Short mmCIF file of C-alpha atoms in Angstrom, two decimals:
data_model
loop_
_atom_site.label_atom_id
_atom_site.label_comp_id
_atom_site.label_asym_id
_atom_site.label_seq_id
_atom_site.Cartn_x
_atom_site.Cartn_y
_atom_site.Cartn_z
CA UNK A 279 127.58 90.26 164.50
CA UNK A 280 127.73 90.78 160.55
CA UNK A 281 131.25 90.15 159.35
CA UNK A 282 133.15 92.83 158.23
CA UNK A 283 131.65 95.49 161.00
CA UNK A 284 133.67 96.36 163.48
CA UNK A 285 132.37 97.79 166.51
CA UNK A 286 134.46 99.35 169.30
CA UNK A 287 133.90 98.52 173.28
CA UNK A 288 132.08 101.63 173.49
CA UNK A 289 129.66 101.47 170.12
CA UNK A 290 131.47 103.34 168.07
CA UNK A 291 131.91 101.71 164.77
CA UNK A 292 135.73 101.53 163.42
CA UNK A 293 135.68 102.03 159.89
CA UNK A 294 138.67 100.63 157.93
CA UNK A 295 139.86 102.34 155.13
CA UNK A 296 142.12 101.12 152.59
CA UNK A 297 143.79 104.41 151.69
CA UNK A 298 144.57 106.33 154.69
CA UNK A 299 144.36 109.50 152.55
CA UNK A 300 141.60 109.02 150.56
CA UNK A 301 138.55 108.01 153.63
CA UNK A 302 135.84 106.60 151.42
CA UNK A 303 134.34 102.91 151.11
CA UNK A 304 131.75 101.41 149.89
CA UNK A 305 130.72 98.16 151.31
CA UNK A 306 128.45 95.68 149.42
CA UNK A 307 126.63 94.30 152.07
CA UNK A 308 124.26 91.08 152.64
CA UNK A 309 122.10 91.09 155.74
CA UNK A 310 119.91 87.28 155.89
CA UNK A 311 116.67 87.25 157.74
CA UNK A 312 116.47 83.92 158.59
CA UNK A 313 118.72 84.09 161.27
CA UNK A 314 118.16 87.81 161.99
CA UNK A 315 121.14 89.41 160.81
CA UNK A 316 121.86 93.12 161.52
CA UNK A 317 124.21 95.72 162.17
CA UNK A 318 123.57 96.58 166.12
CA UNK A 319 122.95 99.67 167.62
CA UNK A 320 125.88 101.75 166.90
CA UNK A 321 127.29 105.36 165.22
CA UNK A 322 130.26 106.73 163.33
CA UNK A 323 132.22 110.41 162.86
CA UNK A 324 131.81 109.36 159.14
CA UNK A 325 128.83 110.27 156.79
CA UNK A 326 126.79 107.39 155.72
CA UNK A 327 125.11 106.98 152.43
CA UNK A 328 123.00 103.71 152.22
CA UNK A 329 121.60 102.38 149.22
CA UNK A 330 118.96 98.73 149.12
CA UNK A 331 120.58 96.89 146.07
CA UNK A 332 117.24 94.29 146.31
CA UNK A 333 115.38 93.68 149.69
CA UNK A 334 113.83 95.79 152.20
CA UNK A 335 115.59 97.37 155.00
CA UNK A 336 114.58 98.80 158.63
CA UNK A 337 116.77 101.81 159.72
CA UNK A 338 116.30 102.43 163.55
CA UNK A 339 117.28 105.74 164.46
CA UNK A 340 116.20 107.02 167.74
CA UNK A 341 112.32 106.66 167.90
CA UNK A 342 112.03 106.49 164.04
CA UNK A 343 111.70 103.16 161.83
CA UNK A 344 113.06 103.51 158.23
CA UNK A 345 111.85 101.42 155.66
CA UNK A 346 113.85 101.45 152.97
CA UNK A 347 112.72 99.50 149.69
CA UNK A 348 114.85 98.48 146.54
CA UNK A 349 116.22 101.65 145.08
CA UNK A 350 115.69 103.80 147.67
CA UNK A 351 118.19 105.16 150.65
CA UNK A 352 119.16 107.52 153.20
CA UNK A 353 122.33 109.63 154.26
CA UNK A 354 122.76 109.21 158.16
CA UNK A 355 124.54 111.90 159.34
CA UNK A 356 127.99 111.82 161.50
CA UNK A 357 127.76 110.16 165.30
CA UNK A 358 123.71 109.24 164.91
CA UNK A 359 123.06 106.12 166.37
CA UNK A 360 121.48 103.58 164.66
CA UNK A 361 120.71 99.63 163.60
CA UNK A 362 120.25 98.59 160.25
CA UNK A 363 117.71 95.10 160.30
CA UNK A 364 117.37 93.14 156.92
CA UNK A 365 113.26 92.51 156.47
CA UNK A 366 113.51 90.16 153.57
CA UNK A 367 115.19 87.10 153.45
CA UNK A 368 118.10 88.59 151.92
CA UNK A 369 118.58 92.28 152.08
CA UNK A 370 121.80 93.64 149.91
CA UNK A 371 123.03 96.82 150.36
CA UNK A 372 125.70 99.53 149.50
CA UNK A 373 127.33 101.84 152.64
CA UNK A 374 129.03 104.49 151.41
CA UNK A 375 131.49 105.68 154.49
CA UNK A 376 133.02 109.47 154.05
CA UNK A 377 135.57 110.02 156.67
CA UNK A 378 135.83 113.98 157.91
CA UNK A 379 139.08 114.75 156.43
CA UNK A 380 141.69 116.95 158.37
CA UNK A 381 141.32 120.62 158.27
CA UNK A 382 144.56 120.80 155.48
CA UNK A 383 142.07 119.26 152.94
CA UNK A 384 140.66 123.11 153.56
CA UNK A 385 137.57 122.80 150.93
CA UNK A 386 136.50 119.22 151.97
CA UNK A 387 136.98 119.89 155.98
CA UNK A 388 134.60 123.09 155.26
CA UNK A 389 131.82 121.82 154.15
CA UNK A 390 131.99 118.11 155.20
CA UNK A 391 131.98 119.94 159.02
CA UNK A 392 129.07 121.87 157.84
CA UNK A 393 127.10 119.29 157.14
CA UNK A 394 127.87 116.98 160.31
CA UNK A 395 127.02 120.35 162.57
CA UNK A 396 123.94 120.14 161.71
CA UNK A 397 123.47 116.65 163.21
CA UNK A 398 121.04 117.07 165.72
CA UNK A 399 118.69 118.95 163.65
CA UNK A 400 119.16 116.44 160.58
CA UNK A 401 120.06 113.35 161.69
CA UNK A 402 119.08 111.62 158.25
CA UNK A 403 117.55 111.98 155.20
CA UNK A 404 115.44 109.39 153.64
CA UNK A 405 116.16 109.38 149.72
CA UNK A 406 113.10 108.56 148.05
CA UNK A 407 112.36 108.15 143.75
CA UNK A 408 109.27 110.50 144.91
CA UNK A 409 111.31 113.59 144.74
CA UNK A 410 112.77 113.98 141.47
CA UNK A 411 116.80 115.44 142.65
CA UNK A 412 116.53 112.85 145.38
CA UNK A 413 116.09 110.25 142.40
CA UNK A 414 119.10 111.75 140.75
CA UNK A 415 120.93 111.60 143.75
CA UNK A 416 120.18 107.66 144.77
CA UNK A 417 121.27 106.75 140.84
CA UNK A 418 124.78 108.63 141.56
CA UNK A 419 125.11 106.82 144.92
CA UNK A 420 124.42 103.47 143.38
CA UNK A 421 126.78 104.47 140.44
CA UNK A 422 129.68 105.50 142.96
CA UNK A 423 128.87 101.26 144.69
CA UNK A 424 129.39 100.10 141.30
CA UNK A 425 132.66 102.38 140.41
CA UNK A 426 134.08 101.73 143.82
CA UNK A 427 133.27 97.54 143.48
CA UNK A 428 134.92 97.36 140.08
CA UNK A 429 138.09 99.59 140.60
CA UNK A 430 139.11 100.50 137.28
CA UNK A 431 141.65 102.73 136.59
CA UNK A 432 141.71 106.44 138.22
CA UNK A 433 138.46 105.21 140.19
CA UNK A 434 138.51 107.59 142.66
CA UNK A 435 138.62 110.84 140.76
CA UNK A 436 135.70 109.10 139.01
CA UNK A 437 133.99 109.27 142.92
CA UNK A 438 134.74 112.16 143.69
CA UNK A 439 133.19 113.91 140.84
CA UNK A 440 130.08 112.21 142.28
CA UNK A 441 130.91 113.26 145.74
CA UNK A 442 130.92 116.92 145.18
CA UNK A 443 127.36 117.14 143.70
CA UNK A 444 126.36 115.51 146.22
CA UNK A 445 128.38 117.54 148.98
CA UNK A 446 126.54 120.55 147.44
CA UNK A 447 122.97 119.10 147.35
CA UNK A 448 123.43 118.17 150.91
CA UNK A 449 124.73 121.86 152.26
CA UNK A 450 121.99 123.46 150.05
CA UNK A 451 119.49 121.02 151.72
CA UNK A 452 120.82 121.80 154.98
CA UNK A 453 120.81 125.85 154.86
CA UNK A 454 116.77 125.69 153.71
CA UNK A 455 115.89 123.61 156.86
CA UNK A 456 114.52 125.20 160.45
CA UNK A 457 117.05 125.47 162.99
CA UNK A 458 115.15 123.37 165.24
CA UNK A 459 116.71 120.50 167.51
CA UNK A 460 115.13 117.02 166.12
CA UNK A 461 117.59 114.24 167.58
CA UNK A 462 119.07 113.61 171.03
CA UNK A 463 120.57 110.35 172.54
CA UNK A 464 121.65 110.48 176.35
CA UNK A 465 125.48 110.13 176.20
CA UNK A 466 124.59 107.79 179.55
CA UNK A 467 122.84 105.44 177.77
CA UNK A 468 125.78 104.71 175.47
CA UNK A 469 128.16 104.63 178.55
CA UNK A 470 126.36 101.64 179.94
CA UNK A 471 126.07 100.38 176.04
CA UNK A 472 130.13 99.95 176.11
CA UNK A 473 129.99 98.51 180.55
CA UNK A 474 127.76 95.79 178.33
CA UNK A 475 129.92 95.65 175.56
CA UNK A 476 133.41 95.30 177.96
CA UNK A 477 132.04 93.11 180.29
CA UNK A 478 129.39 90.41 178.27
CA UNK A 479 131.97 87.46 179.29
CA UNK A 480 131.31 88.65 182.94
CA UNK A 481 128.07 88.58 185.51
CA UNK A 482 126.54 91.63 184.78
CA UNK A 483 123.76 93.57 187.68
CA UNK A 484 121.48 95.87 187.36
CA UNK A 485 123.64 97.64 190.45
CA UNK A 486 127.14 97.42 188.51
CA UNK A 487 125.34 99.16 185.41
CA UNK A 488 123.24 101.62 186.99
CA UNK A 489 126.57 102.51 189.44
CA UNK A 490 128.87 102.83 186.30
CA UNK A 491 127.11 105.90 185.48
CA UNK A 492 125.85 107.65 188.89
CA UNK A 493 122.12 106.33 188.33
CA UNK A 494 119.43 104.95 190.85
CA UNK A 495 118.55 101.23 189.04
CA UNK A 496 114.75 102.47 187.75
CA UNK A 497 116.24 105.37 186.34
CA UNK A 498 118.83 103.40 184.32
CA UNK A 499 116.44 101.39 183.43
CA UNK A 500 113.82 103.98 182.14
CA UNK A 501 116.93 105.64 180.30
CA UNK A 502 118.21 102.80 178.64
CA UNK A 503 114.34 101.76 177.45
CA UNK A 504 113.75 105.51 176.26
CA UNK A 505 116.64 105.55 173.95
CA UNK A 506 117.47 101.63 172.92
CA UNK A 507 113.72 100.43 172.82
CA UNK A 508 114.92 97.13 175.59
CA UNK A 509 115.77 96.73 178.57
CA UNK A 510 119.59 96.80 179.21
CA UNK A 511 119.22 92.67 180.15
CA UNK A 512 117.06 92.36 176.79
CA UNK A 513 120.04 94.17 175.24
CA UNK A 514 122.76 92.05 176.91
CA UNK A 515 120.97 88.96 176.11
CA UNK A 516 120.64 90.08 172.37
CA UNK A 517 124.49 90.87 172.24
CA UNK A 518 125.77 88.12 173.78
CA UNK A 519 123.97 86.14 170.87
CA UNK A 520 125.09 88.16 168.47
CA UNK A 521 128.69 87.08 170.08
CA UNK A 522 128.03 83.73 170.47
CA UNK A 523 127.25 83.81 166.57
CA UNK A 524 130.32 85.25 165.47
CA UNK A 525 131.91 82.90 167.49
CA UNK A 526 130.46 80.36 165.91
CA UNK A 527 131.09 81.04 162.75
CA UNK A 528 134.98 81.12 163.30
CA UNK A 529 135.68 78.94 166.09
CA UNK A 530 135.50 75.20 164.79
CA UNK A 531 137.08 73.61 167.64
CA UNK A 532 135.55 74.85 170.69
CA UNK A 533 132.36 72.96 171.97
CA UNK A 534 129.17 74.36 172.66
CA UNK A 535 129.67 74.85 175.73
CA UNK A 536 132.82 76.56 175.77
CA UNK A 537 131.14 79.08 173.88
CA UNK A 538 128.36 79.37 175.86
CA UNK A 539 130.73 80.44 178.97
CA UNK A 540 132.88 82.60 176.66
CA UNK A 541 129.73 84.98 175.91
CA UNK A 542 128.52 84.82 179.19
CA UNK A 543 126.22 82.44 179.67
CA UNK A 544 125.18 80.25 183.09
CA UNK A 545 124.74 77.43 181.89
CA UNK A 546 124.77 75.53 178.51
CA UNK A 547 121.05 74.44 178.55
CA UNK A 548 120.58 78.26 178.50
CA UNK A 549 122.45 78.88 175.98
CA UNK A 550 121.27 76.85 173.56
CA UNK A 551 117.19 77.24 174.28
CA UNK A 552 117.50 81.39 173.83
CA UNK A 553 119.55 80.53 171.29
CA UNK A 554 117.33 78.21 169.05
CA UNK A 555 114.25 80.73 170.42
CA UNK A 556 116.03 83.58 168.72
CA UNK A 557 117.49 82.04 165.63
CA UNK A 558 115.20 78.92 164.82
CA UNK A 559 117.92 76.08 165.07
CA UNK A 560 119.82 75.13 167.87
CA UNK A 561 124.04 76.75 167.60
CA UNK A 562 125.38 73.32 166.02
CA UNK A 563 122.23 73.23 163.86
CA UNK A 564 123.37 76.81 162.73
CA UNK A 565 127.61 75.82 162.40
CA UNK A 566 126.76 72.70 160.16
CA UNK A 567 124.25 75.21 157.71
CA UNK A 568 126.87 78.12 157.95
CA UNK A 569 128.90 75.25 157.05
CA UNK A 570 126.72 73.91 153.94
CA UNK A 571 126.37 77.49 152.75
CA UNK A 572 130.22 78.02 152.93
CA UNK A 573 130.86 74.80 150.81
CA UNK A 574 128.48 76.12 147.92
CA UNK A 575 130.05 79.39 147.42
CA UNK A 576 133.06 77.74 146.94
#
């Protein structure tokens, strides 16, 4: 899982935010194809702006693939589900995090909750140089990535001039578009999402999942492949790698197999074929170059 993410038991993303009343960050982030790196499937209260420093990005939301070159973005709108995929071999990227603030910051609350009503008829917008105020509006984002990065003095008002053009670009956008539903994800699906997330370490059925929320076993499965695009086994086998990884990356003193039974493998043969199948080198192949790549950016 990238570093730096964190992602709650039941998707949700935690954001963590330096000031605790001031909710914006902007994360520089570096997503490496070669061994598949992404953000998983997850979603956040907080409005997203994304921004592709260099590389090419995939943005899954629901049924729709994003591709997002260099220079070009979106704004993913509050509790959307989605997974961000690097397609180059290095993808870097700005996220731009805006918190809903409590209903005391009157002016913000107003029309920050305007704009995150209208999820599930705008679940995103994909910023493109092809409309001229969209241009306008991805320079600004990438300006606020390099004024939050460099932290000068009074940085923040400096934002949040930004911010409030864009605030009113977004609730202008917003008020010209149909009122027509565009973007649903079954709240079941991401109920057996966190019974996989909670319970990786453990044996996991088909019967346990499907039980956990009051589903026949082809009808969990149906659901889960509608909304996640995998099976729920494809999905457990893909996030217990994703653990094993992580756990790789800070665990030096654990064997391979120890960490193969911590993310819930059988058996360590197991762990290391759909490992190397997934990631092109077997999980000490992948410690000693995380390791090599660690000493040069010292």
């Amino acid at each position: 899982m990238y570093k730096g993410i964190v992602i709650e038991d039941n998707g949700e993303e935690r954001i963590r935010y330096p000031d605790e009343y001031w909710q914006h960050i902007v994360l520089k982030t570096k997503l490496d194809h070669t061994f598949m790196e992404q953000i998983p499937i997850h979603w956040h209260s907080a409005l997203q702006f994304v921004f592709v420093l260099h590389g090419t990005l995939n943005i899954r939301i629901s049924d729709k693939n994003i591709v997002l070159n260099t220079g070009e973005g979106i704004f993913i709108n509050s509790n959307i589900v989605h997974e961000i995929q690097g397609l180059e071999n290095i993808s870097e990227f700005y996220c731009w995090n805006i918190e809903i603030p409590d209903i005391a910051s009157y002016l913000e609350y107003k029309y920050i909750s305007y704009v995150s009503q209208q999820a599930e008829m705008i679940p995103y917008i994909h910023l493109s140089h092809k409309n001229v105020r969209q241009r306008e509006l991805l320079a600004d984002i990438e300006s606020v990535g390099n004024i939050y990065q460099k932290q000068a003095m009074h940085f923040k008002l400096d934002i949040m001039l930004y911010f409030y053009k864009i605030l009113k670009w977004l609730v202008q956008y917003m008020e010209q578009q149909p009122a027509e539903l565009t973007y649903y994800f079954d709240d079941r699906v991401k109920q057996m999402m966190s019974y996989i997330h909670k319970h990786f370490q453990d044996k996991i059925t088909l019967c346990h999942l499907s039980q956990s929320v009051y589903l026949s076993e082809a009808e969990a499965i149906r659901l889960f492949k509608k909304y996640v695009k995998q099976t729920p086994f494809e999905y457990l086998l893909r996030y217990r790698l994703e653990q094993s990884k992580y756990v790789l990356d800070k665990d030096k003193r654990s064997t391979i197999t120890e960490i193969a039974m911590a993310c819930g493998f059988s058996t360590t043969s197991y762990f290391i074929k759909v490992f190397k199948v997934r990631y092109g080198m077997t999980p000490k192949q992948y410690q000693k170059y995380q390791h090599i790549n660690e000493l040069h950016r010292k």
